[in-house]
């Protein structure tokens, strides 16, 4: 039996009880194992190119932290918190993933990292317009928050089986100038980019919302993870 495709998960450096921990949410691990049908494996800094010899795909997770504004020519008063360790790991890793055409899914912060790593910029602070209220419980914060619409003719219509979706929303920043190699495949009603993809790549898709949350409840989350898992299996079979 062929081994399951291996998908590396990129997380954060967090302070827990005053001590630094590398961490990522359980919901990402479950999403990869159960809906991408792959083996999740944590990847940690420093970045060395040989990391990419042992994975069939990469998942760049969401985070409460923001990318340092110095890395995308943002204003110095851009709000944090920041994670310099993740910045130094993720951004060169993304460039290598794109160059080597390794399937990758970019969620929330990962979505913004994809744009920044390829030369794009960010909106420093959207305020509350795209963030569910903090006082809601966990399930309510991740419930559908607004609708997005795919551009006409997007190849992702086949992935989602629809051209508009209801998505959750927990971000304070957004894409501003889109990196030249990325195309915007869906936007919210106010114009905020919600999906981007790299056209010259087998599967490099970024989503601003949290598609890892409850794929058992939200079919478009499930379908995206299924497609990501298939891309990782295809790469495994070709190697």
Short mmCIF file of N, CA and C in Angstrom, two decimals, residues 93-162:
data_model
loop_
_atom_site.label_atom_id
_atom_site.label_comp_id
_atom_site.label_asym_id
_atom_site.label_seq_id
_atom_site.Cartn_x
_atom_site.Cartn_y
_atom_site.Cartn_z
N UNK A 93 10.12 29.94 2.71
CA UNK A 93 9.55 28.62 2.43
C UNK A 93 8.50 28.71 1.32
N UNK A 94 7.66 29.73 1.36
CA UNK A 94 6.65 29.91 0.32
C UNK A 94 7.30 30.09 -1.04
N UNK A 95 8.35 30.90 -1.10
CA UNK A 95 9.02 31.11 -2.39
C UNK A 95 9.55 29.78 -2.94
N UNK A 96 10.08 28.94 -2.05
CA UNK A 96 10.59 27.63 -2.49
C UNK A 96 9.45 26.71 -2.93
N UNK A 97 8.32 26.77 -2.21
CA UNK A 97 7.15 25.95 -2.55
C UNK A 97 6.64 26.32 -3.95
N UNK A 98 6.59 27.60 -4.22
CA UNK A 98 6.13 28.05 -5.54
C UNK A 98 7.12 27.61 -6.62
N UNK A 99 8.41 27.78 -6.37
CA UNK A 99 9.42 27.41 -7.36
C UNK A 99 9.40 25.92 -7.65
N UNK A 100 9.21 25.11 -6.60
CA UNK A 100 9.26 23.66 -6.78
C UNK A 100 7.89 23.05 -7.07
N UNK A 101 6.87 23.91 -7.13
CA UNK A 101 5.51 23.49 -7.48
C UNK A 101 4.96 22.41 -6.54
N UNK A 102 5.19 22.61 -5.27
CA UNK A 102 4.66 21.72 -4.24
C UNK A 102 3.26 22.20 -3.86
N UNK A 103 2.25 21.34 -3.85
CA UNK A 103 0.90 21.77 -3.49
C UNK A 103 0.88 22.45 -2.11
N UNK A 104 0.14 23.53 -2.03
CA UNK A 104 0.09 24.29 -0.77
C UNK A 104 -1.26 24.98 -0.63
N UNK A 105 -1.72 25.02 0.62
CA UNK A 105 -2.96 25.71 0.99
C UNK A 105 -2.60 26.75 2.04
N UNK A 106 -3.05 27.97 1.81
CA UNK A 106 -2.69 29.11 2.65
C UNK A 106 -3.95 29.68 3.30
N UNK A 107 -4.02 29.67 4.62
CA UNK A 107 -5.22 30.06 5.35
C UNK A 107 -4.95 31.30 6.20
N UNK A 108 -5.80 32.31 6.08
CA UNK A 108 -5.78 33.50 6.93
C UNK A 108 -4.41 34.17 6.93
N UNK A 109 -3.62 34.06 8.00
CA UNK A 109 -2.27 34.64 7.97
C UNK A 109 -1.48 34.04 6.81
N UNK A 110 -1.63 32.75 6.58
CA UNK A 110 -0.94 32.12 5.47
C UNK A 110 -1.30 32.74 4.14
N UNK A 111 -2.56 33.12 3.97
CA UNK A 111 -3.06 33.81 2.77
C UNK A 111 -2.31 35.12 2.58
N UNK A 112 -2.13 35.85 3.67
CA UNK A 112 -1.41 37.12 3.61
C UNK A 112 0.08 36.90 3.38
N UNK A 113 0.63 35.84 3.98
CA UNK A 113 2.03 35.51 3.75
C UNK A 113 2.29 35.20 2.28
N UNK A 114 1.38 34.48 1.65
CA UNK A 114 1.54 34.15 0.24
C UNK A 114 1.68 35.43 -0.59
N UNK A 115 0.81 36.38 -0.35
CA UNK A 115 0.85 37.63 -1.10
C UNK A 115 2.13 38.41 -0.83
N UNK A 116 2.51 38.52 0.43
CA UNK A 116 3.71 39.27 0.79
C UNK A 116 4.96 38.61 0.23
N UNK A 117 5.04 37.29 0.32
CA UNK A 117 6.25 36.58 -0.12
C UNK A 117 6.49 36.76 -1.62
N UNK A 118 5.42 37.01 -2.37
CA UNK A 118 5.53 37.14 -3.83
C UNK A 118 5.49 38.60 -4.28
N UNK A 119 5.58 39.53 -3.32
CA UNK A 119 5.71 40.94 -3.68
C UNK A 119 4.48 41.79 -3.49
N UNK A 120 3.44 41.26 -2.86
CA UNK A 120 2.23 42.03 -2.60
C UNK A 120 2.29 42.80 -1.29
N UNK A 121 1.25 43.57 -1.02
CA UNK A 121 1.16 44.36 0.22
C UNK A 121 -0.17 44.09 0.91
N UNK A 122 -0.32 44.68 2.10
CA UNK A 122 -1.49 44.45 2.93
C UNK A 122 -2.18 45.75 3.31
N UNK A 123 -3.46 45.64 3.63
CA UNK A 123 -4.19 46.71 4.31
C UNK A 123 -3.90 46.54 5.79
N UNK A 124 -3.32 47.54 6.47
CA UNK A 124 -2.87 47.34 7.85
C UNK A 124 -3.96 47.02 8.85
N UNK A 125 -5.15 47.60 8.68
CA UNK A 125 -6.19 47.39 9.69
C UNK A 125 -7.56 47.69 9.11
N UNK A 126 -8.38 46.65 9.00
CA UNK A 126 -9.76 46.79 8.51
C UNK A 126 -10.73 47.17 9.62
N UNK A 127 -10.27 47.17 10.87
CA UNK A 127 -11.19 47.35 11.98
C UNK A 127 -12.03 46.10 12.17
N UNK A 128 -13.29 46.28 12.54
CA UNK A 128 -14.16 45.15 12.86
C UNK A 128 -14.98 44.65 11.67
N UNK A 129 -14.79 45.24 10.50
CA UNK A 129 -15.70 44.93 9.39
C UNK A 129 -15.61 43.49 8.91
N UNK A 130 -14.47 42.83 9.16
CA UNK A 130 -14.31 41.44 8.72
C UNK A 130 -13.94 40.53 9.89
N UNK A 131 -14.29 40.93 11.09
CA UNK A 131 -13.95 40.12 12.26
C UNK A 131 -15.19 39.91 13.12
N UNK A 132 -15.53 38.63 13.33
CA UNK A 132 -16.66 38.33 14.20
C UNK A 132 -16.39 38.88 15.60
N UNK A 133 -17.43 39.32 16.33
CA UNK A 133 -17.23 39.88 17.67
C UNK A 133 -16.48 38.92 18.59
N UNK A 134 -15.54 39.47 19.37
CA UNK A 134 -14.72 38.65 20.25
C UNK A 134 -15.51 38.02 21.39
N UNK A 135 -16.64 38.60 21.74
CA UNK A 135 -17.37 38.10 22.90
C UNK A 135 -18.25 36.89 22.58
N UNK A 136 -18.24 36.44 21.34
CA UNK A 136 -19.01 35.25 20.97
C UNK A 136 -18.26 34.00 21.41
N UNK A 137 -19.00 32.91 21.59
CA UNK A 137 -18.31 31.66 21.91
C UNK A 137 -17.64 31.11 20.65
N UNK A 138 -16.88 30.05 20.84
CA UNK A 138 -16.03 29.51 19.76
C UNK A 138 -16.83 29.20 18.50
N UNK A 139 -17.93 28.47 18.64
CA UNK A 139 -18.72 28.06 17.47
C UNK A 139 -19.33 29.27 16.76
N UNK A 140 -19.77 30.26 17.53
CA UNK A 140 -20.38 31.44 16.92
C UNK A 140 -19.35 32.28 16.17
N UNK A 141 -18.13 32.37 16.71
CA UNK A 141 -17.09 33.16 16.04
C UNK A 141 -16.72 32.56 14.69
N UNK A 142 -16.81 31.24 14.57
CA UNK A 142 -16.44 30.58 13.32
C UNK A 142 -17.65 30.29 12.44
N UNK A 143 -18.79 30.80 12.78
CA UNK A 143 -19.98 30.62 11.95
C UNK A 143 -19.88 31.50 10.70
N UNK A 144 -20.65 31.21 9.65
CA UNK A 144 -20.63 32.07 8.46
C UNK A 144 -20.92 33.53 8.81
N UNK A 145 -20.12 34.43 8.23
CA UNK A 145 -20.17 35.84 8.58
C UNK A 145 -20.60 36.72 7.40
N UNK A 146 -20.14 36.35 6.20
CA UNK A 146 -20.53 37.11 5.01
C UNK A 146 -20.38 36.22 3.78
N UNK A 147 -20.86 36.72 2.66
CA UNK A 147 -20.83 35.98 1.40
C UNK A 147 -19.65 36.45 0.56
N UNK A 148 -19.08 35.53 -0.21
CA UNK A 148 -18.07 35.88 -1.20
C UNK A 148 -18.52 35.34 -2.55
N UNK A 149 -18.03 35.96 -3.61
CA UNK A 149 -18.42 35.53 -4.95
C UNK A 149 -17.17 35.28 -5.78
N UNK A 150 -17.12 34.11 -6.41
CA UNK A 150 -16.01 33.78 -7.30
C UNK A 150 -16.14 34.57 -8.60
N UNK A 151 -14.98 34.90 -9.16
CA UNK A 151 -15.01 35.58 -10.46
C UNK A 151 -15.57 34.62 -11.51
N UNK A 152 -16.20 35.19 -12.51
CA UNK A 152 -16.78 34.38 -13.57
C UNK A 152 -15.70 33.58 -14.28
N UNK A 153 -15.92 32.29 -14.42
CA UNK A 153 -14.97 31.43 -15.10
C UNK A 153 -13.83 30.92 -14.25
N UNK A 154 -13.85 31.19 -12.94
CA UNK A 154 -12.76 30.74 -12.07
C UNK A 154 -12.66 29.21 -12.10
N UNK A 155 -11.45 28.66 -12.21
CA UNK A 155 -11.30 27.21 -12.15
C UNK A 155 -11.72 26.63 -10.80
N UNK A 156 -11.81 27.48 -9.78
CA UNK A 156 -12.20 26.99 -8.46
C UNK A 156 -13.71 26.74 -8.36
N UNK A 157 -14.47 27.17 -9.37
CA UNK A 157 -15.89 26.81 -9.38
C UNK A 157 -16.06 25.29 -9.39
N UNK A 158 -15.14 24.60 -10.07
CA UNK A 158 -15.21 23.13 -10.11
C UNK A 158 -14.87 22.53 -8.75
N UNK A 159 -13.97 23.18 -8.03
CA UNK A 159 -13.61 22.69 -6.70
C UNK A 159 -14.78 22.85 -5.74
N UNK A 160 -15.36 24.04 -5.70
CA UNK A 160 -16.42 24.33 -4.74
C UNK A 160 -17.80 23.87 -5.19
N UNK A 161 -17.99 23.69 -6.49
CA UNK A 161 -19.30 23.34 -6.99
C UNK A 161 -20.30 24.47 -6.87
N UNK A 162 -19.79 25.69 -6.77
CA UNK A 162 -20.64 26.88 -6.62
C UNK A 162 -19.82 28.11 -6.97
#
